[in-house]
Coordinates of C-alpha atoms in Angstrom, one line a residue:
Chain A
X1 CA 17.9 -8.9 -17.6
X2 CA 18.2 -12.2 -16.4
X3 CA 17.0 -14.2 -13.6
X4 CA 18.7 -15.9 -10.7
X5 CA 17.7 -18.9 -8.6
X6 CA 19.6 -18.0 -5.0
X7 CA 20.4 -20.6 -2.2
X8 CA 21.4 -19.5 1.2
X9 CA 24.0 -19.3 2.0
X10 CA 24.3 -17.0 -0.7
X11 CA 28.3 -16.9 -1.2
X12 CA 30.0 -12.6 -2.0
X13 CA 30.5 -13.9 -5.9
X14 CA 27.4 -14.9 -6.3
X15 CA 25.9 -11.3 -5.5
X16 CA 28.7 -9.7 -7.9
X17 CA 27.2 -11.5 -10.9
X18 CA 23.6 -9.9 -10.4
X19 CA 23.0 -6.5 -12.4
X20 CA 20.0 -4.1 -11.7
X21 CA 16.9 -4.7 -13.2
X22 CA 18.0 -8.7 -12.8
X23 CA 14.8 -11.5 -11.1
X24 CA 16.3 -13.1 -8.7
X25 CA 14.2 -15.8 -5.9
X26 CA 15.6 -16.9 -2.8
X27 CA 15.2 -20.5 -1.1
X28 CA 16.6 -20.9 2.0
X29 CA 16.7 -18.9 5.4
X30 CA 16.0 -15.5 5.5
X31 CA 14.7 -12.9 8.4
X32 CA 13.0 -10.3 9.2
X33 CA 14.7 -7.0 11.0
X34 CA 12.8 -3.3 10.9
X35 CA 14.6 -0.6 13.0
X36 CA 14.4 -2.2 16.4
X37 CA 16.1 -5.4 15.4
X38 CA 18.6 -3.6 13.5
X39 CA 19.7 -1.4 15.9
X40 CA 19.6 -4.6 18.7
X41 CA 21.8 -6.4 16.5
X42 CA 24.5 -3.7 15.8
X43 CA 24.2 -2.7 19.8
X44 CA 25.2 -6.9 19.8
X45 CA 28.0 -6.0 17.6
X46 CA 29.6 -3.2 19.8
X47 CA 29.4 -5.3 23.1
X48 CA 31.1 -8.0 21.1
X49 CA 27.8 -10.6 22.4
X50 CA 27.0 -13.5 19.9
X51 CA 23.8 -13.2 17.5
X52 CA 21.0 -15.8 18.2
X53 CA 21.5 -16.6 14.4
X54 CA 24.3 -16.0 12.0
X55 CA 23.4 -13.8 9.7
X56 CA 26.5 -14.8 7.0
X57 CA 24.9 -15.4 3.5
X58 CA 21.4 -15.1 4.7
X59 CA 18.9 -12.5 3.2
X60 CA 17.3 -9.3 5.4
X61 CA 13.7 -8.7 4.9
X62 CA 12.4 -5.1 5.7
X63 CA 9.1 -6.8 7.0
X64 CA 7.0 -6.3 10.3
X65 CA 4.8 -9.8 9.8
X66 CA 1.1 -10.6 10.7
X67 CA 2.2 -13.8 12.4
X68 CA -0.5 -16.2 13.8
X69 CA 0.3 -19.1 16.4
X70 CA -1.4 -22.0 15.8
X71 CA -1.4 -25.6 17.7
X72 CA 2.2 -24.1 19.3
X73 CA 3.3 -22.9 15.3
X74 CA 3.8 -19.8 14.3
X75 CA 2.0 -19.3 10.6
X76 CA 2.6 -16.8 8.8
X77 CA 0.1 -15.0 7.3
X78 CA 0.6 -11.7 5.6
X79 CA 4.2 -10.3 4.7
X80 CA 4.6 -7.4 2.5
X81 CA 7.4 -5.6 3.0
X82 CA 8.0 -2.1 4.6
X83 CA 9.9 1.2 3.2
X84 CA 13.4 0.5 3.4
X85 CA 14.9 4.6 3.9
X86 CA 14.4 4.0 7.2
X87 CA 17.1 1.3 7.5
X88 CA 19.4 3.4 5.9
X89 CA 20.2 4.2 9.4
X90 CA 22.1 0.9 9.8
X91 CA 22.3 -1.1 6.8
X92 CA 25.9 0.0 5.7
X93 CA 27.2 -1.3 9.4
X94 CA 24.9 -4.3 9.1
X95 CA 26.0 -5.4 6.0
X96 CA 29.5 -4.8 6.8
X97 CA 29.5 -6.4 10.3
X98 CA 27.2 -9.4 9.3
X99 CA 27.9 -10.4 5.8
X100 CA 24.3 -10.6 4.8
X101 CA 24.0 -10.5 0.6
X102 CA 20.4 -9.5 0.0
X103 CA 18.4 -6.7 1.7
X104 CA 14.7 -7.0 0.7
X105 CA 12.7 -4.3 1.0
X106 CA 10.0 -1.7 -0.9
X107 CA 11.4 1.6 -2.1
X108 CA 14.9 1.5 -2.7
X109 CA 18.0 2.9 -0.2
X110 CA 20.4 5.6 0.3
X111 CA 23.7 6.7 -1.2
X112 CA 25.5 5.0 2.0
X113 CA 24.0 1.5 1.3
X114 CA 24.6 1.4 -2.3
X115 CA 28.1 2.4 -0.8
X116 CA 28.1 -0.5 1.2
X117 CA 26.9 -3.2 -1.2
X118 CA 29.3 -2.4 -3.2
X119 CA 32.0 -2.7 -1.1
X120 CA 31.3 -5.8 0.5
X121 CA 29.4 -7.3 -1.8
X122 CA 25.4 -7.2 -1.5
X123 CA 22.3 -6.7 -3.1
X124 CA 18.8 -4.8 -2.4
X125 CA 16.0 -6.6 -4.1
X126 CA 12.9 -4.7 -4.6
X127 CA 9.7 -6.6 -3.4
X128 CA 6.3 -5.7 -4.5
X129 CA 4.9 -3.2 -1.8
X130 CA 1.4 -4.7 -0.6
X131 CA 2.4 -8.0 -2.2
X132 CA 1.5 -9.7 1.5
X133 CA -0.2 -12.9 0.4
X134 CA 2.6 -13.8 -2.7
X135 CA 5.5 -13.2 0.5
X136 CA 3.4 -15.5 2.7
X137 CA 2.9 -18.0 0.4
X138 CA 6.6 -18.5 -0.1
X139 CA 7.5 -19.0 3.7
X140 CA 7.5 -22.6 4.0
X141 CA 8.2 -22.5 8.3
X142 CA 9.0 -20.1 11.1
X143 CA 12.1 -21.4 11.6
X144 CA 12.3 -19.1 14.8
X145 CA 11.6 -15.6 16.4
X146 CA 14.2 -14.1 18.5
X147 CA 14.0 -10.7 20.3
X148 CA 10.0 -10.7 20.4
X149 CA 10.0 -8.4 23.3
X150 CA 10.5 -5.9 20.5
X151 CA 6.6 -6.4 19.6
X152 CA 5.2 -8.9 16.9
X153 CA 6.2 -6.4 13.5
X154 CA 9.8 -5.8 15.3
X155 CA 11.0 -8.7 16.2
X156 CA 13.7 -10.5 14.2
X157 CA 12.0 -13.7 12.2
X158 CA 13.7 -16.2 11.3
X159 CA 12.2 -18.0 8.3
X160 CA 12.6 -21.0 5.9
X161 CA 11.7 -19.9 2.4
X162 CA 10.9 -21.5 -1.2
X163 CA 11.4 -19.4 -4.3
X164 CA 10.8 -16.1 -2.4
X165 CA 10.2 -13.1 -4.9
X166 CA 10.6 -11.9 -7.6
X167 CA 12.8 -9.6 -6.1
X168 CA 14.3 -7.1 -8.7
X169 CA 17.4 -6.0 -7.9
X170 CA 17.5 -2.5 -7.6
X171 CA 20.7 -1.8 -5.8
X172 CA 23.5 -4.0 -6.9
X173 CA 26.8 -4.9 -6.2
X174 CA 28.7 -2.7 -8.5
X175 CA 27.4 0.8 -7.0
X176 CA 24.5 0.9 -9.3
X177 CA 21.1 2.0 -8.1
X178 CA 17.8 1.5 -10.1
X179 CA 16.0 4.0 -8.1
X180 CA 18.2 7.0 -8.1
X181 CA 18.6 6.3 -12.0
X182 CA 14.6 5.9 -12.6
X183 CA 15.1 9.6 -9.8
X184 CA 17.0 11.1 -12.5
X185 CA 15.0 10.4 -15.7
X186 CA 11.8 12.1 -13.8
X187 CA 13.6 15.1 -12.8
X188 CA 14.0 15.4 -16.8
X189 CA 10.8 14.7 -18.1
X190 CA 9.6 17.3 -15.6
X191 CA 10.2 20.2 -17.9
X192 CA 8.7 18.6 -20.7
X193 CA 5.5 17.7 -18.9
X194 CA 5.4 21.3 -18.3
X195 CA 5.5 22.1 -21.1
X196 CA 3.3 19.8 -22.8
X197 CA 1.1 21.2 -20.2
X198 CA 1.6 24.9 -21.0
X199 CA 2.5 25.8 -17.5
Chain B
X1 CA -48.5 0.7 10.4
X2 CA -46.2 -1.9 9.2
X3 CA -42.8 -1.6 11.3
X4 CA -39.7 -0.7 9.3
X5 CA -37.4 -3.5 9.5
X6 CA -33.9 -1.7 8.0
X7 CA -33.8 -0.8 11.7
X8 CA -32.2 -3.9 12.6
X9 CA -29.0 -3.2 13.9
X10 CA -27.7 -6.8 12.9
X11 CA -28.5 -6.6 9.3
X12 CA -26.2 -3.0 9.0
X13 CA -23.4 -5.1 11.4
X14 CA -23.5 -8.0 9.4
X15 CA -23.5 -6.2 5.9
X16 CA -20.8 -4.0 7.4
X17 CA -18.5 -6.8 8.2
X18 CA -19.1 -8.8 4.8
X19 CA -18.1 -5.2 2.9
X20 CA -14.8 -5.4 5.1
X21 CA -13.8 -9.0 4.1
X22 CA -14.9 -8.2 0.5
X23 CA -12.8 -4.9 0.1
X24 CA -9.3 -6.2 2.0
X25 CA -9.6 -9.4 -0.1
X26 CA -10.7 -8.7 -3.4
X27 CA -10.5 -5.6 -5.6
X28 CA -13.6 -4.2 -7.6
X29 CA -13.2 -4.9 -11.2
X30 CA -12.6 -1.7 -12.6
X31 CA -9.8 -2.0 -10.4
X32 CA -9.1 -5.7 -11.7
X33 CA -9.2 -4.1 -15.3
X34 CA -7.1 -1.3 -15.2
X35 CA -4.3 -3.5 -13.7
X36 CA -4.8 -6.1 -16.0
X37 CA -4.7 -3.8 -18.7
X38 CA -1.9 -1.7 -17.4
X39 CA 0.4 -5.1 -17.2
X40 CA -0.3 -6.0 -20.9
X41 CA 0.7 -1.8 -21.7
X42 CA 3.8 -1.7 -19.3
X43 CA 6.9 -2.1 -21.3
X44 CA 9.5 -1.7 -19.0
X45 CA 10.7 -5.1 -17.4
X46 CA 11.0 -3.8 -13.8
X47 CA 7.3 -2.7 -14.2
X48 CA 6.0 -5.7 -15.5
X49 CA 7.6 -7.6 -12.8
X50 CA 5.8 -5.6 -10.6
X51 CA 2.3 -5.7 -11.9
X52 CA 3.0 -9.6 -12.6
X53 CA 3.6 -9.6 -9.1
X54 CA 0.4 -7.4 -8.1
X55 CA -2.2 -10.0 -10.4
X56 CA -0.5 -12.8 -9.1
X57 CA -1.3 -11.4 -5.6
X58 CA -4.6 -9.9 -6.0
X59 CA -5.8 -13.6 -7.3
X60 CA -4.2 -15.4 -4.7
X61 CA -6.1 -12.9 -1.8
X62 CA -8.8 -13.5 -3.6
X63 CA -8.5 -17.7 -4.3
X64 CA -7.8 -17.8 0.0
X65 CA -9.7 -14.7 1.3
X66 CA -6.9 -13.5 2.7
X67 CA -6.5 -9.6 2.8
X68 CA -4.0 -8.6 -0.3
X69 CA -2.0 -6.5 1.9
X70 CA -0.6 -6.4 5.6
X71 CA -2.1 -2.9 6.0
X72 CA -5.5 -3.0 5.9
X73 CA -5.9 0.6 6.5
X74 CA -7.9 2.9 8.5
X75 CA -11.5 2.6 7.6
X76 CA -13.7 5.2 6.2
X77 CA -17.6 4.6 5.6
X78 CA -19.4 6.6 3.6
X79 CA -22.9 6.2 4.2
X80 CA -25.8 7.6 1.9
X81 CA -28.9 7.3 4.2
X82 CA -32.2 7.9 2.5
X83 CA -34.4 10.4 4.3
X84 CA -37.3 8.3 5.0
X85 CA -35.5 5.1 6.1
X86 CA -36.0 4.6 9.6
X87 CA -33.4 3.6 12.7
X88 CA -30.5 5.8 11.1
X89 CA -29.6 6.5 14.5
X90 CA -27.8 3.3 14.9
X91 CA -25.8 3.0 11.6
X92 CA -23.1 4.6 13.7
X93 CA -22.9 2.3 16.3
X94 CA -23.7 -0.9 14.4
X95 CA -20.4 0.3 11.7
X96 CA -18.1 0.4 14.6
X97 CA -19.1 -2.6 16.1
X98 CA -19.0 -4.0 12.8
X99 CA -15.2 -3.2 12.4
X100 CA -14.4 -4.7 15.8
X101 CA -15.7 -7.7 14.7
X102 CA -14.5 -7.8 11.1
X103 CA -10.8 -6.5 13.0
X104 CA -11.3 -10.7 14.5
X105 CA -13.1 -12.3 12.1
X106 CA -11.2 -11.5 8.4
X107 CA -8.5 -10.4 10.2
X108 CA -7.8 -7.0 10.1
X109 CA -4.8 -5.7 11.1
X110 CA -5.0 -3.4 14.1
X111 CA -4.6 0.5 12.7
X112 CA -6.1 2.8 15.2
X113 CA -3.0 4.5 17.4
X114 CA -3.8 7.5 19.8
X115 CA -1.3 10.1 18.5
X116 CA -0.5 11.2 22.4
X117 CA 0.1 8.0 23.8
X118 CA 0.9 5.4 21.2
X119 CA -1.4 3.7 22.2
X120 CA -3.0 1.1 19.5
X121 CA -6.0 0.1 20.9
X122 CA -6.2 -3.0 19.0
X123 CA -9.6 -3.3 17.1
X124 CA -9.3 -0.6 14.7
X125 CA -12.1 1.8 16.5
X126 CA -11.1 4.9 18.3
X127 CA -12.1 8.8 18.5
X128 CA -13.1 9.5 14.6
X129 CA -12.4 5.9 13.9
X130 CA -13.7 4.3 12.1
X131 CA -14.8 8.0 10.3
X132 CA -18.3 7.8 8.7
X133 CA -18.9 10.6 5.8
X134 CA -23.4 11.5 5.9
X135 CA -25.0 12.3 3.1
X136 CA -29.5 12.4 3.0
X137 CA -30.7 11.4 0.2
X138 CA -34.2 11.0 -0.9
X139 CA -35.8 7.5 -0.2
X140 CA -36.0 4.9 2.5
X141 CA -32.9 2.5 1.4
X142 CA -29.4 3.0 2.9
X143 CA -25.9 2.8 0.7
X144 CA -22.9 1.9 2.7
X145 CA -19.7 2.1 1.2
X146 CA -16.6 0.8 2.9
X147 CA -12.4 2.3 2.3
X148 CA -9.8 0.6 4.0
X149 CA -7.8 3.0 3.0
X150 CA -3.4 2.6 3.6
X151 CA -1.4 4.3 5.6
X152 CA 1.8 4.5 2.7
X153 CA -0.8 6.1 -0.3
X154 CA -2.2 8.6 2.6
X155 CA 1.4 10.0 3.9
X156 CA 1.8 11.5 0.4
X157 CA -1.9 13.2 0.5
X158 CA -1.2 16.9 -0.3
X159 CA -2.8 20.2 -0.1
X160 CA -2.2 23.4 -1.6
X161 CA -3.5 26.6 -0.9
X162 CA -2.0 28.2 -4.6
X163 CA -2.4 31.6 -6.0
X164 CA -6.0 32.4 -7.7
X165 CA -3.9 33.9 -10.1
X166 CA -2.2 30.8 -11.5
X167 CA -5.9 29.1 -11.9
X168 CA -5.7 25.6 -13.7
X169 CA -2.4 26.3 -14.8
X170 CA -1.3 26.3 -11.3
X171 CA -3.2 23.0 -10.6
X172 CA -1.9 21.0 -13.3
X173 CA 1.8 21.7 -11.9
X174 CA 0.7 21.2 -8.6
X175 CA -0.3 17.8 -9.1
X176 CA 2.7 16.6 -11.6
X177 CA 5.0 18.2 -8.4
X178 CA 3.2 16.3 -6.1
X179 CA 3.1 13.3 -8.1
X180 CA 7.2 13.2 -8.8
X181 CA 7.6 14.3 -5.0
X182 CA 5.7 11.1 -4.2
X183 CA 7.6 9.0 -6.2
X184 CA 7.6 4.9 -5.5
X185 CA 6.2 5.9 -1.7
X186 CA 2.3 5.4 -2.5
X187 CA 3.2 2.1 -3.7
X188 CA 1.8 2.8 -7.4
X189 CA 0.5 2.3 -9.3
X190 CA -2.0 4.8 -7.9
X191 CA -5.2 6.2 -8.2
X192 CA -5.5 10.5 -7.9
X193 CA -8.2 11.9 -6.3
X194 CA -7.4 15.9 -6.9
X195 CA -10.6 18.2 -5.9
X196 CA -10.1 22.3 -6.4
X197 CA -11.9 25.1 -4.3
X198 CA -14.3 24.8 -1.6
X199 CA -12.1 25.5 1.2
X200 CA -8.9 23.9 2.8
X201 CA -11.3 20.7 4.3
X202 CA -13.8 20.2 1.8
X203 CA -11.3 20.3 -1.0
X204 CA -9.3 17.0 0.6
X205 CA -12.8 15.6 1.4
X206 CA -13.9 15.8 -1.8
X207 CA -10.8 14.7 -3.3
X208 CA -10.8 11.4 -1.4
X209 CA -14.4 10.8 -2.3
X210 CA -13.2 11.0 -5.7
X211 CA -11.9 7.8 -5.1
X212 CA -14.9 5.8 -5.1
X213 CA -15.5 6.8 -8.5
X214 CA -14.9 3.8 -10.5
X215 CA -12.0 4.1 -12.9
X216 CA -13.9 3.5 -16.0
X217 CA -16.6 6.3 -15.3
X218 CA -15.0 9.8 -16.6
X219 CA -16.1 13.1 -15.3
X220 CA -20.2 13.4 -16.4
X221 CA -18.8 17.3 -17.1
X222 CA -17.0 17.2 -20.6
X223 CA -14.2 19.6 -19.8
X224 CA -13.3 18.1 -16.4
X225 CA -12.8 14.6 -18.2
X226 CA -10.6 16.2 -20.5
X227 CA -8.6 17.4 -17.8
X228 CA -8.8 14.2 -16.0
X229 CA -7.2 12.5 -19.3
X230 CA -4.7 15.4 -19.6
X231 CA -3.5 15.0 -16.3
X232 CA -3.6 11.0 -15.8
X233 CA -1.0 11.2 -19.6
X234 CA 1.2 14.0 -17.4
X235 CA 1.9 11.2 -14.5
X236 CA 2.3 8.7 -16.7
X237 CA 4.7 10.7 -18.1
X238 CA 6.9 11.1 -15.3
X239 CA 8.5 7.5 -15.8
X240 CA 7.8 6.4 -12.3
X241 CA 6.2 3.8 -13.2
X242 CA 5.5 0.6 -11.1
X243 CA 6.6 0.3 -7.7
X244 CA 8.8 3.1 -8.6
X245 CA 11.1 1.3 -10.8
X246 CA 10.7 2.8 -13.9
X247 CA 7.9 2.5 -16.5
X248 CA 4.9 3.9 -18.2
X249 CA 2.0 3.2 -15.9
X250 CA 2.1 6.2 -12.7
X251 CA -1.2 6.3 -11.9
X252 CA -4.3 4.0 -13.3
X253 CA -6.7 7.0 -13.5
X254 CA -7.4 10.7 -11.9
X255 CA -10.7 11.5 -10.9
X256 CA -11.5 15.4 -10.5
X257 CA -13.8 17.4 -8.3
X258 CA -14.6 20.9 -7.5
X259 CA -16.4 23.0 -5.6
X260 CA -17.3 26.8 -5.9
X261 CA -14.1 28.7 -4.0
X262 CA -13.6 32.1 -2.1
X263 CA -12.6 34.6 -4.3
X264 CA -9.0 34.8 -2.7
X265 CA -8.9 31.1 -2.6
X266 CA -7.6 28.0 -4.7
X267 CA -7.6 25.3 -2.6
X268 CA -6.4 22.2 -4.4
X269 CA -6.1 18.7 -2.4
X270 CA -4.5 15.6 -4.4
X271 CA -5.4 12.0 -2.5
X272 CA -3.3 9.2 -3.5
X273 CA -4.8 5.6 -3.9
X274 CA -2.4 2.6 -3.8
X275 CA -2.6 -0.1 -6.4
X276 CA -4.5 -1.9 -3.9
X277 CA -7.8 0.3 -4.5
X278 CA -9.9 -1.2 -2.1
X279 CA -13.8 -0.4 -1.6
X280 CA -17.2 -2.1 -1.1
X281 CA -21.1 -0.7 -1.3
X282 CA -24.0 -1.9 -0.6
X283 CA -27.6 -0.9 -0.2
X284 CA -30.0 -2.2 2.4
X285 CA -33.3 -1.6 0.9
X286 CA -36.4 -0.5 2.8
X287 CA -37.5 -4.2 3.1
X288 CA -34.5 -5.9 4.3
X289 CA -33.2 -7.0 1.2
X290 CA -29.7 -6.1 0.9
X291 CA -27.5 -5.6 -2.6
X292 CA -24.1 -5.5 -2.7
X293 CA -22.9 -2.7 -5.8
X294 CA -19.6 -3.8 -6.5
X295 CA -18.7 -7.4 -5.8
X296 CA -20.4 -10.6 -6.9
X297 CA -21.5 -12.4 -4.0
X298 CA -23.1 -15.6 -3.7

């Protein structure tokens, strides 16, 4: 287990040196994309219509913000992150399409990710669910909001960050997944609690 | 005859909305404790991570009175109102009118959505919301206890209506089943609340009462704290651990309860608590004088 100190842009190599189970923090830009934004931004994709940001390098955060505005500044003020299966929907194409490296997010993702990351080279790093106030803390500006007709948790934030995590990574680059191996190990210990049990 | 003054609307509102802000932004410390201690027993890396994480969070909310998680749940009073105390009548409306202002003041983050329309109507009261659990007592004082209780712990609430037949057997593997189907989704971790007989309702009601119990007071009835141990070393068994990434520490403590059951019946309920355990009580004596049970205020 080591752990990593990331810039954004965060380059293919360096997300093919990270192993599961490894810390790694993230200083630079990063957003925020929940199903609406993700599905907005593939939709972009098709149509063949430019992104308000490029997402190359950049890190996407599974996040649906309390976001306050104040004196004409947006302030962030609570950020945990949000169950990541439902992205599953969309990441592989996302990742694919938009060269993002890290996909932050609580609870892990699917076969078809994992796929994905280790094709073209990305990680999922696993932020503590309910951890709102340590994620807030670490956005240094709201660099911008794009799409907020989507709603406030929806929208796609676009956010200057210092040191953001630990994230573990969970999913790495190399097809390995930390969550479908931890799966595994309780499926056997099931039998065994049983037993222990006598039922 | 000297006027009862526990009446006063204001005193319940303003209690109300100070056991809001104390629950969202700092956790009991039983709760406190049992994380602590479960981050010095963790030994796998990714759970440590995670419970480093969870202190270093839980301080921080604390340090800047900020709630300690975006979801600040759907709130549930429980309210023990002593029989002679006087103005019960409006508890109710002062706690709802509490929450819309605590839903502003701490902030709260808006969680009451009609199921038909979608509708969120933005200050966390609504039909049944906030839900307030009676119970009379004897006495003229009132205890009012406050869960803001998450939306990701509550999706993996379960309730089984098993065979008589397979008794406490059938329990036991009922909650180790429901505890590996939950997996890393309650965000543990997580607090059990698991409640046998009674019914289909009143086992789930009781089971989430169970919650309140703080962590470090077993079952009073020997044999139901030996099954609370048996099954609390079961999920921590599973090697769920933290966040779901692997580890030791599953669940932080199971509180049981039962009730009498209908002879065809076994009704067993399992509630899930997240890490982020959050309550508040305090009683509003006969006189005014108000004492708040589980956090130190000054």
């Amino acid at each position: 287990m080591a752990t990593y100190k990331l810039k954004t842009p965060i380059s293919e190599e360096d997300t093919r040196k990270l192993k599961v189970n490894d810390i790694i923090y993230i200083t630079g830009t990063i957003i925020t994309a929940r199903d609406a934004a993700h599905r907005r931004a593939l939709e972009f994709h098709r149509e063949k219509k430019k992104l308000p940001v490029n997402l190359q390098g950049l890190a996407v955060f599974h996040c649906g913000p309390i976001v306050k505005k104040e004196n004409d500044k947006w302030i962030v003020v609570a950020a945990g992150p949000t169950t990541s299966t439902r992205m599953d929907l969309f990441e592989d194409e996302f990742i694919k399409n938009f060269k993002i490296r890290v996909v932050i997010g609580k609870g892990g993702m699917g076969k078809k990710t994992t796929k994905a990351m280790k094709q073209y080279g990305a990680v999922y790093g696993a932020f503590t669910g309910g951890a709102a106030v340590l994620a807030a803390k670490a956005i240094k500006n709201v660099k911008s909001v794009e799409w907020y007709d989507l709603g406030m948790p929806e929208a796609l934030w676009v956010l200057e960050v210092e040191e953001f995590g630990p994230l573990t990574v969970a999913i790495d680059a190399h097809g390995n997944n930390l969550f479908e191996d931890v799966q595994k190990k309780v499926e056997e210990s099931r039998q065994k609690i049983y037993q222990k049990l006598g039922v | 005859m000297e006027e009862n003054i526990l009446i006063n609307e204001k005193i319940v509102d303003d209690v109300a909305v100070k056991l809001l802000q104390l629950a969202v932004t700092e956790l009991p410390r039983d709760v406190k404790e049992a994380l602590q201690r479960a981050y010095r027993e963790e030994e796998s890396e990714a759970g440590k991570t995670q419970l480093k994480a969870i202190l270093d969070n839980m301080e921080l909310a604390e340090k800047t009175r900020t709630p300690m998680c975006q979801d600040t749940g759907v709130i549930i009073f429980y309210v023990k109102a002593g029989a002679q105390a006087k103005g019960l009548d409006k508890i109710g409306y002062a706690l709802r009118s509490a929450t819309r202002r605590a839903t502003k003041e701490v902030p709260l983050r808006p969680n009451a959505v009609d199921p038909f329309t979608q509708k969120n109507t933005g200050d966390n009261t609504g039909r049944f919301v906030p839900f307030i659990h009676w119970e009379i007592v004897p006495g003229d004082s009132v205890e009012i206890t406050v869960m803001p209780k998450g939306g990701g712990s509550e999706n993996v609430c379960v309730l089984g209506m098993i065979s008589p037949g397979q008794g406490v057997k059938g329990l036991k593997k009922f909650v180790v089943d429901t505890v590996i189907n939950a997996g890393a989704k309650p965000c543990p971790p997580n607090i059990l609340g698991v409640a046998v007989g009674g019914g289909a309702d009143i086992a789930m009601k009781l089971a989430k009462a169970a919650l309140l119990r703080p962590l470090d007071e077993p079952n009073p009835n020997p044999d139901l704290a030996k099954l609370e141990k048996e099954l609390y070393e079961a999920a921590n068994s599973t090697g769920i651990g933290p966040m779901g990434l692997g580890g030791k520490i599953t669940v932080l403590g199971v509180k049981v309860e039962y009730a009498h059951r209908h002879p065809a019946s076994y009704p067993v309920a399992v509630a899930f608590q997240c890490w982020a355990a959050r309550r508040a009580s305090a009683r509003i004596s006969s006189d005014g004088k108000v004492e708040y049970l589980t956090h130190k205020v000054t």
